[in-house]
């Protein structure tokens, strides 16, 4: 399956902006402090948090793979993508 180039660029930019927003919100000092925390006293908690986030992300991707493929190939409309993003879990 060939992904739409603009959709890939938007997905990468959204991931970067989202990462920077969360970093600035949770760790306002700098991302250097985050890297430092992975080796300091809080290292076990940081690694557990990272693993938990990756597990949740993989579950989300598996549950929404058909829609993610439709968005990245350019087959889904903007409204369809927004509805799938903001729908409740019981609204299938």
PDB file of N, CA and C in Angstrom:
ATOM      1  N   UNK A   1       0.847  -1.174   0.000  1.00  0.00           N
ATOM      2  CA  UNK A   1       0.000   0.000   0.000  1.00  0.00           C
ATOM      3  C   UNK A   1       0.893   1.238   0.000  1.00  0.00           C
ATOM      4  N   UNK A   2       0.643   2.139  -0.913  1.00  0.00           N
ATOM      5  CA  UNK A   2       1.456   3.346  -1.028  1.00  0.00           C
ATOM      6  C   UNK A   2       0.792   4.487  -0.270  1.00  0.00           C
ATOM      7  N   UNK A   3       1.551   5.091   0.638  1.00  0.00           N
ATOM      8  CA  UNK A   3       1.019   6.177   1.443  1.00  0.00           C
ATOM      9  C   UNK A   3       1.147   7.505   0.717  1.00  0.00           C
ATOM     10  N   UNK A   4       0.198   8.379   0.969  1.00  0.00           N
ATOM     11  CA  UNK A   4       0.158   9.701   0.368  1.00  0.00           C
ATOM     12  C   UNK A   4       1.284  10.545   0.984  1.00  0.00           C
ATOM     13  N   UNK A   5       2.159  11.160   0.178  1.00  0.00           N
ATOM     14  CA  UNK A   5       3.319  11.883   0.732  1.00  0.00           C
ATOM     15  C   UNK A   5       2.944  13.035   1.668  1.00  0.00           C
ATOM     16  N   UNK A   6       1.924  13.803   1.303  1.00  0.00           N
ATOM     17  CA  UNK A   6       1.531  14.919   2.160  1.00  0.00           C
ATOM     18  C   UNK A   6       0.974  14.413   3.492  1.00  0.00           C
ATOM     19  N   UNK A   7       0.263  13.292   3.466  1.00  0.00           N
ATOM     20  CA  UNK A   7      -0.275  12.739   4.703  1.00  0.00           C
ATOM     21  C   UNK A   7       0.846  12.273   5.621  1.00  0.00           C
ATOM     22  N   UNK A   8       1.894  11.699   5.048  1.00  0.00           N
ATOM     23  CA  UNK A   8       3.039  11.285   5.859  1.00  0.00           C
ATOM     24  C   UNK A   8       3.735  12.488   6.484  1.00  0.00           C
ATOM     25  N   UNK A   9       3.903  13.550   5.711  1.00  0.00           N
ATOM     26  CA  UNK A   9       4.535  14.759   6.238  1.00  0.00           C
ATOM     27  C   UNK A   9       3.695  15.346   7.365  1.00  0.00           C
ATOM     28  N   UNK A  10       2.388  15.395   7.178  1.00  0.00           N
ATOM     29  CA  UNK A  10       1.500  15.925   8.220  1.00  0.00           C
ATOM     30  C   UNK A  10       1.564  15.055   9.468  1.00  0.00           C
ATOM     31  N   UNK A  11       1.599  13.736   9.302  1.00  0.00           N
ATOM     32  CA  UNK A  11       1.675  12.825  10.450  1.00  0.00           C
ATOM     33  C   UNK A  11       2.976  13.023  11.217  1.00  0.00           C
ATOM     34  N   UNK A  12       4.083  13.161  10.509  1.00  0.00           N
ATOM     35  CA  UNK A  12       5.377  13.365  11.168  1.00  0.00           C
ATOM     36  C   UNK A  12       5.400  14.715  11.881  1.00  0.00           C
ATOM     37  N   UNK A  13       4.920  15.751  11.226  1.00  0.00           N
ATOM     38  CA  UNK A  13       4.887  17.072  11.860  1.00  0.00           C
ATOM     39  C   UNK A  13       3.968  17.083  13.081  1.00  0.00           C
ATOM     40  N   UNK A  14       2.835  16.410  12.989  1.00  0.00           N
ATOM     41  CA  UNK A  14       1.922  16.333  14.137  1.00  0.00           C
ATOM     42  C   UNK A  14       2.583  15.605  15.302  1.00  0.00           C
ATOM     43  N   UNK A  15       3.332  14.566  15.012  1.00  0.00           N
ATOM     44  CA  UNK A  15       4.031  13.835  16.071  1.00  0.00           C
ATOM     45  C   UNK A  15       5.097  14.708  16.722  1.00  0.00           C
ATOM     46  N   UNK A  16       5.824  15.457  15.917  1.00  0.00           N
ATOM     47  CA  UNK A  16       6.869  16.333  16.459  1.00  0.00           C
ATOM     48  C   UNK A  16       6.259  17.448  17.296  1.00  0.00           C
ATOM     49  N   UNK A  17       5.224  18.095  16.779  1.00  0.00           N
ATOM     50  CA  UNK A  17       4.568  19.178  17.524  1.00  0.00           C
ATOM     51  C   UNK A  17       3.947  18.636  18.806  1.00  0.00           C
ATOM     52  N   UNK A  18       3.314  17.469  18.721  1.00  0.00           N
ATOM     53  CA  UNK A  18       2.731  16.862  19.914  1.00  0.00           C
ATOM     54  C   UNK A  18       3.783  16.544  20.954  1.00  0.00           C
ATOM     55  N   UNK A  19       4.918  16.011  20.517  1.00  0.00           N
ATOM     56  CA  UNK A  19       6.012  15.706  21.430  1.00  0.00           C
ATOM     57  C   UNK A  19       6.526  16.984  22.093  1.00  0.00           C
ATOM     58  N   UNK A  20       6.717  18.023  21.293  1.00  0.00           N
ATOM     59  CA  UNK A  20       7.233  19.282  21.843  1.00  0.00           C
ATOM     60  C   UNK A  20       6.230  19.904  22.819  1.00  0.00           C
ATOM     61  N   UNK A  21       4.927  19.800  22.515  1.00  0.00           N
ATOM     62  CA  UNK A  21       3.905  20.342  23.399  1.00  0.00           C
ATOM     63  C   UNK A  21       3.908  19.608  24.738  1.00  0.00           C
ATOM     64  N   UNK A  22       3.931  18.274  24.693  1.00  0.00           N
ATOM     65  CA  UNK A  22       3.932  17.491  25.925  1.00  0.00           C
ATOM     66  C   UNK A  22       5.214  17.745  26.709  1.00  0.00           C
ATOM     67  N   UNK A  23       6.335  17.830  26.001  1.00  0.00           N
ATOM     68  CA  UNK A  23       7.606  18.105  26.666  1.00  0.00           C
ATOM     69  C   UNK A  23       7.571  19.456  27.363  1.00  0.00           C
ATOM     70  N   UNK A  24       7.068  20.460  26.671  1.00  0.00           N
ATOM     71  CA  UNK A  24       7.004  21.794  27.260  1.00  0.00           C
ATOM     72  C   UNK A  24       6.004  21.858  28.407  1.00  0.00           C
ATOM     73  N   UNK A  25       4.936  21.071  28.316  1.00  0.00           N
ATOM     74  CA  UNK A  25       3.916  21.087  29.354  1.00  0.00           C
ATOM     75  C   UNK A  25       4.364  20.329  30.605  1.00  0.00           C
ATOM     76  N   UNK A  26       4.893  19.132  30.417  1.00  0.00           N
ATOM     77  CA  UNK A  26       5.274  18.307  31.558  1.00  0.00           C
ATOM     78  C   UNK A  26       6.675  18.598  32.087  1.00  0.00           C
ATOM     79  N   UNK A  27       7.560  18.955  31.194  1.00  0.00           N
ATOM     80  CA  UNK A  27       8.948  19.214  31.569  1.00  0.00           C
ATOM     81  C   UNK A  27       9.384  20.564  31.003  1.00  0.00           C
ATOM     82  N   UNK A  28       8.982  21.656  31.621  1.00  0.00           N
ATOM     83  CA  UNK A  28       9.241  22.975  31.034  1.00  0.00           C
ATOM     84  C   UNK A  28      10.717  23.383  30.989  1.00  0.00           C
ATOM     85  N   UNK A  29      11.571  22.741  31.758  1.00  0.00           N
ATOM     86  CA  UNK A  29      12.977  23.155  31.772  1.00  0.00           C
ATOM     87  C   UNK A  29      13.643  22.924  30.418  1.00  0.00           C
ATOM     88  N   UNK A  30      13.617  21.704  29.949  1.00  0.00           N
ATOM     89  CA  UNK A  30      14.184  21.404  28.631  1.00  0.00           C
ATOM     90  C   UNK A  30      14.158  19.909  28.405  1.00  0.00           C
ATOM     91  N   UNK A  31      14.363  19.526  27.158  1.00  0.00           N
ATOM     92  CA  UNK A  31      14.398  18.096  26.875  1.00  0.00           C
ATOM     93  C   UNK A  31      15.691  17.471  27.400  1.00  0.00           C
ATOM     94  N   UNK A  32      16.688  18.283  27.671  1.00  0.00           N
ATOM     95  CA  UNK A  32      17.912  17.752  28.273  1.00  0.00           C
ATOM     96  C   UNK A  32      17.621  17.205  29.664  1.00  0.00           C
ATOM     97  N   UNK A  33      16.676  17.822  30.357  1.00  0.00           N
ATOM     98  CA  UNK A  33      16.293  17.339  31.680  1.00  0.00           C
ATOM     99  C   UNK A  33      15.616  15.977  31.577  1.00  0.00           C
ATOM    100  N   UNK A  34      14.900  15.741  30.480  1.00  0.00           N
ATOM    101  CA  UNK A  34      14.246  14.446  30.285  1.00  0.00           C
ATOM    102  C   UNK A  34      15.306  13.368  30.083  1.00  0.00           C
ATOM    103  N   UNK A  35      16.256  13.630  29.215  1.00  0.00           N
ATOM    104  CA  UNK A  35      17.326  12.660  28.976  1.00  0.00           C
ATOM    105  C   UNK A  35      18.099  12.390  30.255  1.00  0.00           C
ATOM    106  N   UNK A  36      18.308  13.412  31.033  1.00  0.00           N
ATOM    107  CA  UNK A  36      19.002  13.280  32.309  1.00  0.00           C
ATOM    108  C   UNK A  36      18.199  12.423  33.282  1.00  0.00           C
ATOM    109  N   UNK A  37      16.880  12.566  33.265  1.00  0.00           N
ATOM    110  CA  UNK A  37      16.019  11.820  34.184  1.00  0.00           C
ATOM    111  C   UNK A  37      16.034  10.323  33.898  1.00  0.00           C
ATOM    112  N   UNK A  38      16.320   9.929  32.669  1.00  0.00           N
ATOM    113  CA  UNK A  38      16.378   8.513  32.341  1.00  0.00           C
ATOM    114  C   UNK A  38      17.591   7.823  32.971  1.00  0.00           C
ATOM    115  N   UNK A  39      18.530   8.604  33.473  1.00  0.00           N
ATOM    116  CA  UNK A  39      19.724   8.022  34.087  1.00  0.00           C
ATOM    117  C   UNK A  39      19.896   8.438  35.539  1.00  0.00           C
ATOM    118  N   UNK A  40      19.010   9.260  36.065  1.00  0.00           N
ATOM    119  CA  UNK A  40      19.104   9.722  37.444  1.00  0.00           C
ATOM    120  C   UNK A  40      18.307   8.856  38.402  1.00  0.00           C
ATOM    121  N   UNK A  41      17.881   9.471  39.501  1.00  0.00           N
ATOM    122  CA  UNK A  41      17.116   8.755  40.525  1.00  0.00           C
ATOM    123  C   UNK A  41      15.743   8.314  40.023  1.00  0.00           C
ATOM    124  N   UNK A  42      15.163   9.085  39.125  1.00  0.00           N
ATOM    125  CA  UNK A  42      13.818   8.784  38.627  1.00  0.00           C
ATOM    126  C   UNK A  42      13.829   7.831  37.433  1.00  0.00           C
ATOM    127  N   UNK A  43      14.963   7.243  37.130  1.00  0.00           N
ATOM    128  CA  UNK A  43      15.096   6.395  35.932  1.00  0.00           C
ATOM    129  C   UNK A  43      14.081   5.257  35.888  1.00  0.00           C
ATOM    130  N   UNK A  44      13.887   4.495  36.964  1.00  0.00           N
ATOM    131  CA  UNK A  44      12.903   3.403  36.854  1.00  0.00           C
ATOM    132  C   UNK A  44      11.498   3.901  36.508  1.00  0.00           C
ATOM    133  N   UNK A  45      11.086   4.997  37.095  1.00  0.00           N
ATOM    134  CA  UNK A  45       9.754   5.541  36.819  1.00  0.00           C
ATOM    135  C   UNK A  45       9.668   6.073  35.390  1.00  0.00           C
ATOM    136  N   UNK A  46      10.719   6.696  34.899  1.00  0.00           N
ATOM    137  CA  UNK A  46      10.719   7.215  33.528  1.00  0.00           C
ATOM    138  C   UNK A  46      10.648   6.068  32.519  1.00  0.00           C
ATOM    139  N   UNK A  47      11.395   4.993  32.756  1.00  0.00           N
ATOM    140  CA  UNK A  47      11.365   3.859  31.848  1.00  0.00           C
ATOM    141  C   UNK A  47      10.004   3.176  31.877  1.00  0.00           C
ATOM    142  N   UNK A  48       9.402   3.061  33.058  1.00  0.00           N
ATOM    143  CA  UNK A  48       8.057   2.484  33.148  1.00  0.00           C
ATOM    144  C   UNK A  48       7.033   3.342  32.411  1.00  0.00           C
ATOM    145  N   UNK A  49       7.154   4.653  32.566  1.00  0.00           N
ATOM    146  CA  UNK A  49       6.238   5.566  31.871  1.00  0.00           C
ATOM    147  C   UNK A  49       6.406   5.456  30.361  1.00  0.00           C
ATOM    148  N   UNK A  50       7.639   5.372  29.900  1.00  0.00           N
ATOM    149  CA  UNK A  50       7.898   5.233  28.469  1.00  0.00           C
ATOM    150  C   UNK A  50       7.324   3.928  27.930  1.00  0.00           C
ATOM    151  N   UNK A  51       7.515   2.851  28.651  1.00  0.00           N
ATOM    152  CA  UNK A  51       6.974   1.557  28.236  1.00  0.00           C
ATOM    153  C   UNK A  51       5.446   1.596  28.214  1.00  0.00           C
ATOM    154  N   UNK A  52       4.838   2.216  29.230  1.00  0.00           N
ATOM    155  CA  UNK A  52       3.375   2.320  29.272  1.00  0.00           C
ATOM    156  C   UNK A  52       2.845   3.116  28.084  1.00  0.00           C
ATOM    157  N   UNK A  53       3.497   4.207  27.754  1.00  0.00           N
ATOM    158  CA  UNK A  53       3.072   5.026  26.611  1.00  0.00           C
ATOM    159  C   UNK A  53       3.201   4.239  25.316  1.00  0.00           C
ATOM    160  N   UNK A  54       4.277   3.503  25.143  1.00  0.00           N
ATOM    161  CA  UNK A  54       4.457   2.712  23.928  1.00  0.00           C
ATOM    162  C   UNK A  54       3.429   1.592  23.821  1.00  0.00           C
ATOM    163  N   UNK A  55       3.066   0.982  24.952  1.00  0.00           N
ATOM    164  CA  UNK A  55       2.043  -0.057  24.930  1.00  0.00           C
ATOM    165  C   UNK A  55       0.689   0.527  24.522  1.00  0.00           C
ATOM    166  N   UNK A  56       0.338   1.664  25.118  1.00  0.00           N
ATOM    167  CA  UNK A  56      -0.935   2.315  24.775  1.00  0.00           C
ATOM    168  C   UNK A  56      -0.938   2.735  23.310  1.00  0.00           C
ATOM    169  N   UNK A  57       0.173   3.253  22.830  1.00  0.00           N
ATOM    170  CA  UNK A  57       0.262   3.658  21.429  1.00  0.00           C
ATOM    171  C   UNK A  57       0.102   2.459  20.496  1.00  0.00           C
ATOM    172  N   UNK A  58       0.720   1.342  20.829  1.00  0.00           N
ATOM    173  CA  UNK A  58       0.583   0.162  19.972  1.00  0.00           C
ATOM    174  C   UNK A  58      -0.844  -0.382  19.989  1.00  0.00           C
ATOM    175  N   UNK A  59      -1.515  -0.331  21.138  1.00  0.00           N
ATOM    176  CA  UNK A  59      -2.920  -0.759  21.205  1.00  0.00           C
ATOM    177  C   UNK A  59      -3.794   0.156  20.350  1.00  0.00           C
ATOM    178  N   UNK A  60      -3.553   1.466  20.438  1.00  0.00           N
ATOM    179  CA  UNK A  60      -4.324   2.419  19.638  1.00  0.00           C
ATOM    180  C   UNK A  60      -4.108   2.169  18.143  1.00  0.00           C
ATOM    181  N   UNK A  61      -2.872   1.945  17.749  1.00  0.00           N
ATOM    182  CA  UNK A  61      -2.573   1.727  16.332  1.00  0.00           C
ATOM    183  C   UNK A  61      -3.225   0.437  15.836  1.00  0.00           C
ATOM    184  N   UNK A  62      -3.163  -0.623  16.632  1.00  0.00           N
ATOM    185  CA  UNK A  62      -3.799  -1.881  16.221  1.00  0.00           C
ATOM    186  C   UNK A  62      -5.314  -1.730  16.108  1.00  0.00           C
ATOM    187  N   UNK A  63      -5.915  -0.999  17.028  1.00  0.00           N
ATOM    188  CA  UNK A  63      -7.371  -0.834  17.009  1.00  0.00           C
ATOM    189  C   UNK A  63      -7.829   0.043  15.849  1.00  0.00           C
ATOM    190  N   UNK A  64      -6.973   0.943  15.393  1.00  0.00           N
ATOM    191  CA  UNK A  64      -7.370   1.900  14.354  1.00  0.00           C
ATOM    192  C   UNK A  64      -6.572   1.746  13.063  1.00  0.00           C
ATOM    193  N   UNK A  65      -5.986   0.586  12.833  1.00  0.00           N
ATOM    194  CA  UNK A  65      -5.161   0.375  11.642  1.00  0.00           C
ATOM    195  C   UNK A  65      -5.902   0.644  10.330  1.00  0.00           C
ATOM    196  N   UNK A  66      -7.141   0.175  10.168  1.00  0.00           N
ATOM    197  CA  UNK A  66      -7.817   0.472   8.892  1.00  0.00           C
ATOM    198  C   UNK A  66      -7.976   1.978   8.635  1.00  0.00           C
ATOM    199  N   UNK A  67      -8.338   2.727   9.677  1.00  0.00           N
ATOM    200  CA  UNK A  67      -8.500   4.175   9.481  1.00  0.00           C
ATOM    201  C   UNK A  67      -7.151   4.849   9.265  1.00  0.00           C
ATOM    202  N   UNK A  68      -6.135   4.412   9.965  1.00  0.00           N
ATOM    203  CA  UNK A  68      -4.799   4.994   9.776  1.00  0.00           C
ATOM    204  C   UNK A  68      -4.324   4.744   8.349  1.00  0.00           C
ATOM    205  N   UNK A  69      -4.542   3.540   7.831  1.00  0.00           N
ATOM    206  CA  UNK A  69      -4.172   3.254   6.441  1.00  0.00           C
ATOM    207  C   UNK A  69      -4.960   4.124   5.462  1.00  0.00           C
ATOM    208  N   UNK A  70      -6.254   4.314   5.723  1.00  0.00           N
ATOM    209  CA  UNK A  70      -7.078   5.161   4.842  1.00  0.00           C
ATOM    210  C   UNK A  70      -6.601   6.615   4.869  1.00  0.00           C
ATOM    211  N   UNK A  71      -6.214   7.112   6.041  1.00  0.00           N
ATOM    212  CA  UNK A  71      -5.744   8.494   6.150  1.00  0.00           C
ATOM    213  C   UNK A  71      -4.398   8.651   5.447  1.00  0.00           C
ATOM    214  N   UNK A  72      -3.460   7.739   5.705  1.00  0.00           N
ATOM    215  CA  UNK A  72      -2.129   7.865   5.123  1.00  0.00           C
ATOM    216  C   UNK A  72      -2.086   7.592   3.629  1.00  0.00           C
ATOM    217  N   UNK A  73      -3.081   6.889   3.085  1.00  0.00           N
ATOM    218  CA  UNK A  73      -3.138   6.687   1.633  1.00  0.00           C
ATOM    219  C   UNK A  73      -3.927   7.796   0.945  1.00  0.00           C
ATOM    220  N   UNK A  74      -4.542   8.678   1.726  1.00  0.00           N
ATOM    221  CA  UNK A  74      -5.286   9.788   1.154  1.00  0.00           C
ATOM    222  C   UNK A  74      -6.701   9.428   0.764  1.00  0.00           C
ATOM    223  N   UNK A  75      -7.232   8.295   1.212  1.00  0.00           N
ATOM    224  CA  UNK A  75      -8.579   7.862   0.850  1.00  0.00           C
ATOM    225  C   UNK A  75      -9.644   8.385   1.802  1.00  0.00           C
ATOM    226  N   UNK A  76      -9.263   8.772   3.009  1.00  0.00           N
ATOM    227  CA  UNK A  76     -10.234   9.246   3.998  1.00  0.00           C
ATOM    228  C   UNK A  76     -10.396  10.757   3.894  1.00  0.00           C
ATOM    229  N   UNK A  77     -11.613  11.219   4.062  1.00  0.00           N
ATOM    230  CA  UNK A  77     -11.836  12.661   4.070  1.00  0.00           C
ATOM    231  C   UNK A  77     -11.446  13.213   5.444  1.00  0.00           C
ATOM    232  N   UNK A  78     -11.281  14.518   5.507  1.00  0.00           N
ATOM    233  CA  UNK A  78     -10.916  15.165   6.770  1.00  0.00           C
ATOM    234  C   UNK A  78     -11.984  14.922   7.831  1.00  0.00           C
ATOM    235  N   UNK A  79     -13.247  15.057   7.451  1.00  0.00           N
ATOM    236  CA  UNK A  79     -14.345  14.838   8.391  1.00  0.00           C
ATOM    237  C   UNK A  79     -14.389  13.420   8.912  1.00  0.00           C
ATOM    238  N   UNK A  80     -14.142  12.466   8.029  1.00  0.00           N
ATOM    239  CA  UNK A  80     -14.134  11.056   8.429  1.00  0.00           C
ATOM    240  C   UNK A  80     -13.010  10.784   9.433  1.00  0.00           C
ATOM    241  N   UNK A  81     -11.841  11.365   9.182  1.00  0.00           N
ATOM    242  CA  UNK A  81     -10.712  11.183  10.103  1.00  0.00           C
ATOM    243  C   UNK A  81     -11.006  11.816  11.454  1.00  0.00           C
ATOM    244  N   UNK A  82     -11.604  13.001  11.458  1.00  0.00           N
ATOM    245  CA  UNK A  82     -11.929  13.673  12.729  1.00  0.00           C
ATOM    246  C   UNK A  82     -13.001  12.898  13.504  1.00  0.00           C
ATOM    247  N   UNK A  83     -13.997  12.376  12.799  1.00  0.00           N
ATOM    248  CA  UNK A  83     -15.031  11.582  13.482  1.00  0.00           C
ATOM    249  C   UNK A  83     -14.431  10.340  14.121  1.00  0.00           C
ATOM    250  N   UNK A  84     -13.501   9.690  13.436  1.00  0.00           N
ATOM    251  CA  UNK A  84     -12.896   8.480  14.006  1.00  0.00           C
ATOM    252  C   UNK A  84     -11.997   8.832  15.190  1.00  0.00           C
ATOM    253  N   UNK A  85     -11.398   9.999  15.150  1.00  0.00           N
ATOM    254  CA  UNK A  85     -10.523  10.414  16.248  1.00  0.00           C
ATOM    255  C   UNK A  85     -11.297  10.769  17.492  1.00  0.00           C
ATOM    256  N   UNK A  86     -12.464  11.392  17.327  1.00  0.00           N
ATOM    257  CA  UNK A  86     -13.223  11.894  18.476  1.00  0.00           C
ATOM    258  C   UNK A  86     -14.451  11.055  18.823  1.00  0.00           C
ATOM    259  N   UNK A  87     -14.619   9.896  18.223  1.00  0.00           N
ATOM    260  CA  UNK A  87     -15.774   9.084  18.550  1.00  0.00           C
ATOM    261  C   UNK A  87     -15.566   8.394  19.896  1.00  0.00           C
ATOM    262  N   UNK A  88     -16.680   8.091  20.534  1.00  0.00           N
ATOM    263  CA  UNK A  88     -16.627   7.359  21.795  1.00  0.00           C
ATOM    264  C   UNK A  88     -16.409   5.882  21.484  1.00  0.00           C
ATOM    265  N   UNK A  89     -15.930   5.130  22.458  1.00  0.00           N
ATOM    266  CA  UNK A  89     -15.601   3.725  22.218  1.00  0.00           C
ATOM    267  C   UNK A  89     -16.841   2.899  21.876  1.00  0.00           C
ATOM    268  N   UNK A  90     -18.020   3.294  22.312  1.00  0.00           N
ATOM    269  CA  UNK A  90     -19.241   2.540  22.022  1.00  0.00           C
ATOM    270  C   UNK A  90     -19.928   2.955  20.751  1.00  0.00           C
ATOM    271  N   UNK A  91     -19.371   3.922  20.004  1.00  0.00           N
ATOM    272  CA  UNK A  91     -20.016   4.466  18.792  1.00  0.00           C
ATOM    273  C   UNK A  91     -19.579   3.757  17.516  1.00  0.00           C
ATOM    274  N   UNK A  92     -19.315   2.490  17.535  1.00  0.00           N
ATOM    275  CA  UNK A  92     -18.866   1.794  16.327  1.00  0.00           C
ATOM    276  C   UNK A  92     -20.028   1.610  15.424  1.00  0.00           C
TER     277      UNK A  92
END
